[in-house]
Short mmCIF file of C-alpha atoms in Angstrom, two decimals:
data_model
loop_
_atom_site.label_atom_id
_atom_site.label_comp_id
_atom_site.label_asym_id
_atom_site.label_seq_id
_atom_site.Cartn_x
_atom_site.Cartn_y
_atom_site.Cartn_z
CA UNK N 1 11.68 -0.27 33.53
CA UNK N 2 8.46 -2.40 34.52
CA UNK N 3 7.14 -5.24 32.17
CA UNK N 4 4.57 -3.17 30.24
CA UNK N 5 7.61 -0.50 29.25
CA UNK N 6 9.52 -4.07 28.26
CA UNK N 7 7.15 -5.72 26.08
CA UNK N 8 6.36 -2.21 24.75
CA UNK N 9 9.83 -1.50 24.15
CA UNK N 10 10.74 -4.52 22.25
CA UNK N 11 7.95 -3.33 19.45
CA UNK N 12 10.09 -0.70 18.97
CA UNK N 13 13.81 -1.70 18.19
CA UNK N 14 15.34 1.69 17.40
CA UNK N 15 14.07 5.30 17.39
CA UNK N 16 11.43 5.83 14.41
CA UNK N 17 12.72 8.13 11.90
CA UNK N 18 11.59 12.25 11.81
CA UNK N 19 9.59 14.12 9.91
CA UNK N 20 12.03 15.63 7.29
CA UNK N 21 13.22 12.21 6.43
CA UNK N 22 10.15 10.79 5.92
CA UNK N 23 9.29 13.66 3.65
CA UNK N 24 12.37 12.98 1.63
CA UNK N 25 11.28 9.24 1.27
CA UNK N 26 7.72 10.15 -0.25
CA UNK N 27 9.68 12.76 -2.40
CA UNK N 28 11.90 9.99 -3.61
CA UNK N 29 9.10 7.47 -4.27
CA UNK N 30 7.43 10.84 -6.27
CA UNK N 31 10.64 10.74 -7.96
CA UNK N 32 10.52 7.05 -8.79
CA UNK N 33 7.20 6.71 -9.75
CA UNK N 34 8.21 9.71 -12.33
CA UNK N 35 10.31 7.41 -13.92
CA UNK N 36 8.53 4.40 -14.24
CA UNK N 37 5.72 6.43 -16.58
CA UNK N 38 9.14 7.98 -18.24
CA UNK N 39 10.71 4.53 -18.53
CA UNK N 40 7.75 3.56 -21.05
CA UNK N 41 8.38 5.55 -23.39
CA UNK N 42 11.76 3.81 -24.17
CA UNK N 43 11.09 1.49 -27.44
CA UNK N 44 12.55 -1.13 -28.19
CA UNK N 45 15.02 -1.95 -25.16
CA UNK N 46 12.16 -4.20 -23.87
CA UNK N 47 14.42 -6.79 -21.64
CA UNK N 48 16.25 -3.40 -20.23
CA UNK N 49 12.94 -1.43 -19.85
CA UNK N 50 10.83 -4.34 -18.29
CA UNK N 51 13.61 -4.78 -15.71
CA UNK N 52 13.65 -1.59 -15.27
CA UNK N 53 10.28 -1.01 -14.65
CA UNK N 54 10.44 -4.42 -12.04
CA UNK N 55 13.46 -3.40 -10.28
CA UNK N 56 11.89 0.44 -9.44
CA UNK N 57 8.52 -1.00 -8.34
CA UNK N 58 10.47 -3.70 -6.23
CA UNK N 59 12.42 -0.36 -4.68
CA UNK N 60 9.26 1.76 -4.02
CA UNK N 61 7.71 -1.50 -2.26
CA UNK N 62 10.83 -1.69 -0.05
CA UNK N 63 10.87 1.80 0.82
CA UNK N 64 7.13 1.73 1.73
CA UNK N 65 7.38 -1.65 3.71
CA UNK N 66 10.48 -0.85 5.55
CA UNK N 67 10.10 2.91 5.82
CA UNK N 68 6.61 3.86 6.26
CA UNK N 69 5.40 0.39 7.77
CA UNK N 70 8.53 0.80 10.49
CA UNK N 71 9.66 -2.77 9.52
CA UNK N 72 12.96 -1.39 10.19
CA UNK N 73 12.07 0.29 13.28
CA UNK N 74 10.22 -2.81 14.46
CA UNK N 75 10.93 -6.23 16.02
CA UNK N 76 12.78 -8.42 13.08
CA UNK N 77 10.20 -11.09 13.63
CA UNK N 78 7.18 -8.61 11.67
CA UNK N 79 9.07 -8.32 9.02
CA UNK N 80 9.75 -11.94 9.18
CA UNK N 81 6.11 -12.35 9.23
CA UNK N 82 5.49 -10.36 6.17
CA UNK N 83 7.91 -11.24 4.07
CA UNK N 84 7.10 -14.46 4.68
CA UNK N 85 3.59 -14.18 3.09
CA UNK N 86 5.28 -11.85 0.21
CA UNK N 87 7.29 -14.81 -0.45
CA UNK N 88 5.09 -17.49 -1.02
CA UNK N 89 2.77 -14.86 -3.06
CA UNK N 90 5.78 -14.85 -5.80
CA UNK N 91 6.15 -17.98 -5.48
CA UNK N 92 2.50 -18.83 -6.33
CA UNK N 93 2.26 -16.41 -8.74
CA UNK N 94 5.56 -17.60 -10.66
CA UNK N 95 4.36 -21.22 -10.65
CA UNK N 96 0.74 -20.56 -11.69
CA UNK N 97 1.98 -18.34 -14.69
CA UNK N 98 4.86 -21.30 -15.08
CA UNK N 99 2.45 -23.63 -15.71
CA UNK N 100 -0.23 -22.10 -17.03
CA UNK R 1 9.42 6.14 29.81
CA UNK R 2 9.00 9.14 27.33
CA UNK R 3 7.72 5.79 24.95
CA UNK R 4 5.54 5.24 27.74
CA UNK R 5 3.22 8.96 27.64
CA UNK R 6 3.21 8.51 24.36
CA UNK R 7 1.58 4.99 24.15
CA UNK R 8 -1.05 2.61 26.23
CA UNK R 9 0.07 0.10 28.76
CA UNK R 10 -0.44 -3.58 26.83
CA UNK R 11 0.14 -6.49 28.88
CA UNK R 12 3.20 -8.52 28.57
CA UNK R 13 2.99 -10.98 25.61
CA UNK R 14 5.02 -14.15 24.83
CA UNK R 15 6.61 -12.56 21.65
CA UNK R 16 7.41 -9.30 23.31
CA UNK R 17 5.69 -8.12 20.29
CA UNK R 18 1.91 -5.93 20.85
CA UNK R 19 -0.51 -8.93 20.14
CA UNK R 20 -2.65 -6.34 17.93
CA UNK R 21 0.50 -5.42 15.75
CA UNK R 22 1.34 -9.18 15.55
CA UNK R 23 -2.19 -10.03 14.45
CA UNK R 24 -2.68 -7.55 11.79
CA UNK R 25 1.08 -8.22 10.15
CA UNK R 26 -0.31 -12.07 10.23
CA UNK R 27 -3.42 -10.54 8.39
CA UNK R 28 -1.59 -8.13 5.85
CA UNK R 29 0.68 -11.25 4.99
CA UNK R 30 -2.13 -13.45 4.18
CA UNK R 31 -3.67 -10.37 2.04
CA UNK R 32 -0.59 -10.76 -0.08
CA UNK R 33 -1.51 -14.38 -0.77
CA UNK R 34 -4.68 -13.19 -1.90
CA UNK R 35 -4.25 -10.50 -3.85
CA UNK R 36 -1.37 -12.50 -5.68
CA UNK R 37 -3.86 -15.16 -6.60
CA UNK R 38 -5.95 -12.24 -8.00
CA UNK R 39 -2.75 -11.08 -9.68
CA UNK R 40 -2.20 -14.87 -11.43
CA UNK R 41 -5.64 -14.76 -12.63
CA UNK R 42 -5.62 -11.06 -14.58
CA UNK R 43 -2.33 -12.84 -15.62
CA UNK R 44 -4.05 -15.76 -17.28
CA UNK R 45 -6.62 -14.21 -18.86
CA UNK R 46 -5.40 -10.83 -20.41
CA UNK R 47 -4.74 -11.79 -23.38
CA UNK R 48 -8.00 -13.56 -23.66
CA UNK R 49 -10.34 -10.35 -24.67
CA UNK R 50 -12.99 -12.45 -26.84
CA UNK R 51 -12.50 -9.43 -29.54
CA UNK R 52 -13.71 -6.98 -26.58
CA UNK R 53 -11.30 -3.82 -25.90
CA UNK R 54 -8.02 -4.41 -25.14
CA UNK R 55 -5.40 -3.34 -22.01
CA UNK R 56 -3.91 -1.26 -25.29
CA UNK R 57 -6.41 0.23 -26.12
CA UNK R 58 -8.13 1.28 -22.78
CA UNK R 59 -5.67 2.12 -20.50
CA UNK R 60 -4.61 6.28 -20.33
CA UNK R 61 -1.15 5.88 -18.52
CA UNK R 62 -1.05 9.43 -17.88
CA UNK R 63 -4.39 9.30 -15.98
CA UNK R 64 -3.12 6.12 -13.64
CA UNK R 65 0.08 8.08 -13.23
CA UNK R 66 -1.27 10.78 -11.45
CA UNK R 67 -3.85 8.36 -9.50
CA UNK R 68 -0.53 6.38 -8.16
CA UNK R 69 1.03 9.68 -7.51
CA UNK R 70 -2.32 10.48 -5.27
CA UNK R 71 -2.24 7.13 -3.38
CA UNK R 72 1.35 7.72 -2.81
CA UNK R 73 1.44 11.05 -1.05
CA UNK R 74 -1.65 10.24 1.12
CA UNK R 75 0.91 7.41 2.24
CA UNK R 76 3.07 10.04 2.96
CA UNK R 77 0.35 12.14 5.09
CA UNK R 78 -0.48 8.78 6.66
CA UNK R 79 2.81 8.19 8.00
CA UNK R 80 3.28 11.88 9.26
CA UNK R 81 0.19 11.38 11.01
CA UNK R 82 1.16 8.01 12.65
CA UNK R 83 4.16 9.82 13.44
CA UNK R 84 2.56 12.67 14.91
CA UNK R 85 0.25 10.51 16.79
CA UNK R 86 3.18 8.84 18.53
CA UNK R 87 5.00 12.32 19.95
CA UNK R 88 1.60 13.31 21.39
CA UNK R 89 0.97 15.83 18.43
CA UNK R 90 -2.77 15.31 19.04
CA UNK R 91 -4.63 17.78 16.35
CA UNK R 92 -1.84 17.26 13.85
CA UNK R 93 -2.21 13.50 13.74
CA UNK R 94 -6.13 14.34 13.02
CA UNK R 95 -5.20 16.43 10.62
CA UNK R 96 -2.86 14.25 8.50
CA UNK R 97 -5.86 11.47 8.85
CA UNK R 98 -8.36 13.50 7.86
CA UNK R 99 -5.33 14.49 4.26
CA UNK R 100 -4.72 10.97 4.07
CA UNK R 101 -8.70 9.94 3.79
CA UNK R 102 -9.20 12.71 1.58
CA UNK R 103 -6.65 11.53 -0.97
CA UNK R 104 -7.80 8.37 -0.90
CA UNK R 105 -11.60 9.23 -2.14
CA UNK R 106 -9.58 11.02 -4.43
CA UNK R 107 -7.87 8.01 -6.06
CA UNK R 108 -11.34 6.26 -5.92
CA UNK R 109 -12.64 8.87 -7.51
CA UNK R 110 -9.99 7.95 -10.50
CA UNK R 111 -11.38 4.44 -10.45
CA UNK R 112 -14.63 5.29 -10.22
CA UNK R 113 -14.03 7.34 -13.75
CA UNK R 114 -11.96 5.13 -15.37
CA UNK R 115 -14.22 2.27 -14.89
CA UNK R 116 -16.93 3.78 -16.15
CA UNK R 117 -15.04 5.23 -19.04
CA UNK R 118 -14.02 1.40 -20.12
CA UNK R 119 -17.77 0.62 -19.72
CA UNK R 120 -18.24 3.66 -21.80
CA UNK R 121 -15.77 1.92 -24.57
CA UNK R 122 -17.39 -1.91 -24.23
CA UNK R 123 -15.78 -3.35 -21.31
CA UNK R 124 -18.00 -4.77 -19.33
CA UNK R 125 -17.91 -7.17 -16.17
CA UNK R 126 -18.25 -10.33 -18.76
CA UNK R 127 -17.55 -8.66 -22.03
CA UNK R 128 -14.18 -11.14 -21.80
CA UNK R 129 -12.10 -12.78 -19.44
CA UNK R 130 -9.31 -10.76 -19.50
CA UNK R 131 -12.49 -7.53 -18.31
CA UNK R 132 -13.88 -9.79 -15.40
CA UNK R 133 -9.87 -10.50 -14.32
CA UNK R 134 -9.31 -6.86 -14.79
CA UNK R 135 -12.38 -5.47 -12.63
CA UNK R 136 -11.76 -8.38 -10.38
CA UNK R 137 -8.54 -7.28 -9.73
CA UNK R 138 -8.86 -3.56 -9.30
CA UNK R 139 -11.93 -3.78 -8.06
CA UNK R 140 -11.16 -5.45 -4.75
CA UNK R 141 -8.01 -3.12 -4.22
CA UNK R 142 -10.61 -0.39 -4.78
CA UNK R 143 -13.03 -1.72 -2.10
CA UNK R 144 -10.10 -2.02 0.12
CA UNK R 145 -9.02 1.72 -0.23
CA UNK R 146 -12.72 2.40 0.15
CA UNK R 147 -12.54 0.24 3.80
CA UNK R 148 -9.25 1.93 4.51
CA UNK R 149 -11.28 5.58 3.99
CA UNK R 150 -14.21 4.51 6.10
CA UNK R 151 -11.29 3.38 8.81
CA UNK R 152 -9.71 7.08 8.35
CA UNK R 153 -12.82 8.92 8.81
CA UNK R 154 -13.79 6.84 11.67
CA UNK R 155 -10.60 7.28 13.33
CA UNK R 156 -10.92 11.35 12.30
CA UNK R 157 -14.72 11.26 14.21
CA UNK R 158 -13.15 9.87 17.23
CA UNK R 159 -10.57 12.41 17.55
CA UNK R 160 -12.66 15.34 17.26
CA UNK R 161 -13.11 16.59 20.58
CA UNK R 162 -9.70 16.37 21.76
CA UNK R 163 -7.16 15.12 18.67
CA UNK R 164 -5.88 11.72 19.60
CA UNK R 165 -5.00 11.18 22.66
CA UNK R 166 -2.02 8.92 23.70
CA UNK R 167 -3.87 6.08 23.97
CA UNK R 168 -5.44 6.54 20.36
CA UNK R 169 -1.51 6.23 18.71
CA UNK R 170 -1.81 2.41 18.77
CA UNK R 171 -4.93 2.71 16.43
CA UNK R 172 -3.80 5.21 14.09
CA UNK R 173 -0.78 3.10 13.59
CA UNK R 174 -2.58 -0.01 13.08
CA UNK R 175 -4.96 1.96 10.47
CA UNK R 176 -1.87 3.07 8.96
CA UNK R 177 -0.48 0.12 8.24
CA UNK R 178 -3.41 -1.16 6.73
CA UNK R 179 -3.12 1.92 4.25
CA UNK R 180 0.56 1.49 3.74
CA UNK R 181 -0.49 -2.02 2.23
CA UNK R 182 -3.23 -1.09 0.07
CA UNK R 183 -0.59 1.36 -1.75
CA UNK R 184 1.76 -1.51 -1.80
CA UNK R 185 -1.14 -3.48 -3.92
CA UNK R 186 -1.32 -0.67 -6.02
CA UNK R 187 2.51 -0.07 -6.27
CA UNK R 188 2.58 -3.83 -7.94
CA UNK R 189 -0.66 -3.65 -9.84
CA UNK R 190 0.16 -0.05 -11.20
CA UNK R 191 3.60 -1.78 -12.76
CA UNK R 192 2.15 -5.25 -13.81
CA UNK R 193 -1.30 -3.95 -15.17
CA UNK R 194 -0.67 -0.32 -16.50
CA UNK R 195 3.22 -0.41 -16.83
CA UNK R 196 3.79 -3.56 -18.23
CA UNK R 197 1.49 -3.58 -21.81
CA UNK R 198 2.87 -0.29 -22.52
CA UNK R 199 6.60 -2.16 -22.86
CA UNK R 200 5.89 -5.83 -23.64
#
């Protein structure tokens, strides 16, 4: 293996996934986005219906950033990298709205 | 060396890691930074609507619904075509592009309507805060799905005489990325902007 296959290799951890599986993901986030719109129409659990709502959009962003973006297939330090800036975006956005 | 046909020869880097890939992941993270101070701002100011329309009475759910539906799947075609792009699958790759670009006009074409509907209903740019945080918002994930279809079709022209070659799989996966991330944006914005009102 010469040093181009190495450093090329290392971008790629593990096997990315096939096409059937990837199909099944965007089915699921289908599936998911579903039942956020269905979720709204649940009155007057609002603490159980906003988490709700946060937890399946937090799942549909980690299915799209570690499925389709290959964060899982990928060298650990991208996804270092991104969550990283993902991080300190809540983080800004939870003390702005704190103290505003 | 069956990763090798299917990809360019990069030079050895420090990291290990494609400087290209590394650079854009540093770009998409500080993307997040922005369009979460974007975020805190429509959250500051919704409430303020300076007896202008408000998110209640503007937003059609069911319409957004089927836009986030739209920008989802042509994630979906995007990462079949990065995938076909790295086995060699030259045409198919171009194909999937071209499905992926295609959706994506289509979800502008939902913004395009549903901004000029709220216009339509008295929500202008400066009608109220709460409109210039709203159009602010939206607005710049909409010009970045309109940069991510210019990208697409770009890629799509380059491919046309022989489907992307080997060496092209490196750029459709870097354009894909960047279109993975504007449905991310629009994964959070669809929950905190459309969602959200309807419950709290």
């Amino acid at each position: 293996m010469g040093q181009h296959d190495r450093a090329r290799a290392k971008d790629h951890v593990h096997p990315a996934p096939d096409r059937r599986f990837l199909v099944r993901v965007g089915i699921w986030l289908f599936v998911i986005t579903l039942a956020e719109f269905l979720i709204t129409y649940i009155h007057g659990q609002r603490l159980i219906v906003t988490s709700g709502l946060f937890a399946l959009s937090a799942l549909k962003f980690a299915m799209v950033a570690w499925i389709f973006m290959h964060l899982k297939y990928d060298n650990r330090f991208l996804a270092f990298i991104f969550a990283f800036g993902v991080i300190l975006t809540g983080l800004i956005v939870w003390m702005l709205d704190y103290l505003h | 060396m069956g990763h090798q046909a299917t990809h360019g020869h990069h030079p050895p880097t420090n990291t290990g890691i494609d400087n290209l890939k590394l650079g854009f992941w540093i770009f998409l993270s500080s993307e997040c930074v922005f369009f979460g101070s974007l975020l805190v701002g429509y959250l500051a100011y919704v409430n303020t609507t300076a007896k202008g329309p408000t998110a209640e009475q503007l937003f059609n759910v069911p319409l957004t619904t089927v836009s986030s539906f739209v920008l989802l799947m042509s994630s979906l075609a995007m990462v079949l075509a990065v995938s076909a792009a790295h086995k060699g699958e030259a045409r198919e790759a171009r194909n999937w592009v071209l499905a992926t670009a295609l959706m994506g006009l289509g979800f502008l074409g939902f913004q395009v309507y549903e901004f000029s509907h709220f216009y339509s209903l008295g929500l202008g740019l400066s009608t109220s805060p709460f409109a210039t945080a709203f159009y602010t918002l939206t607005g710049f994930h909409g010009a970045h799905v309109a940069v991510g279809v210019i990208w697409l079709l770009t890629l799509w022209w380059h491919g046309r005489k022989s489907g992307f070659t080997a060496d092209m799989a490196d750029d459709v996966e870097i354009g894909g990325l960047y279109w993975h991330f504007v449905d991310l944006v629009w994964v959070v914005l669809f929950t905190v902007v459309y969602l959200l009102p309807e419950v709290v």
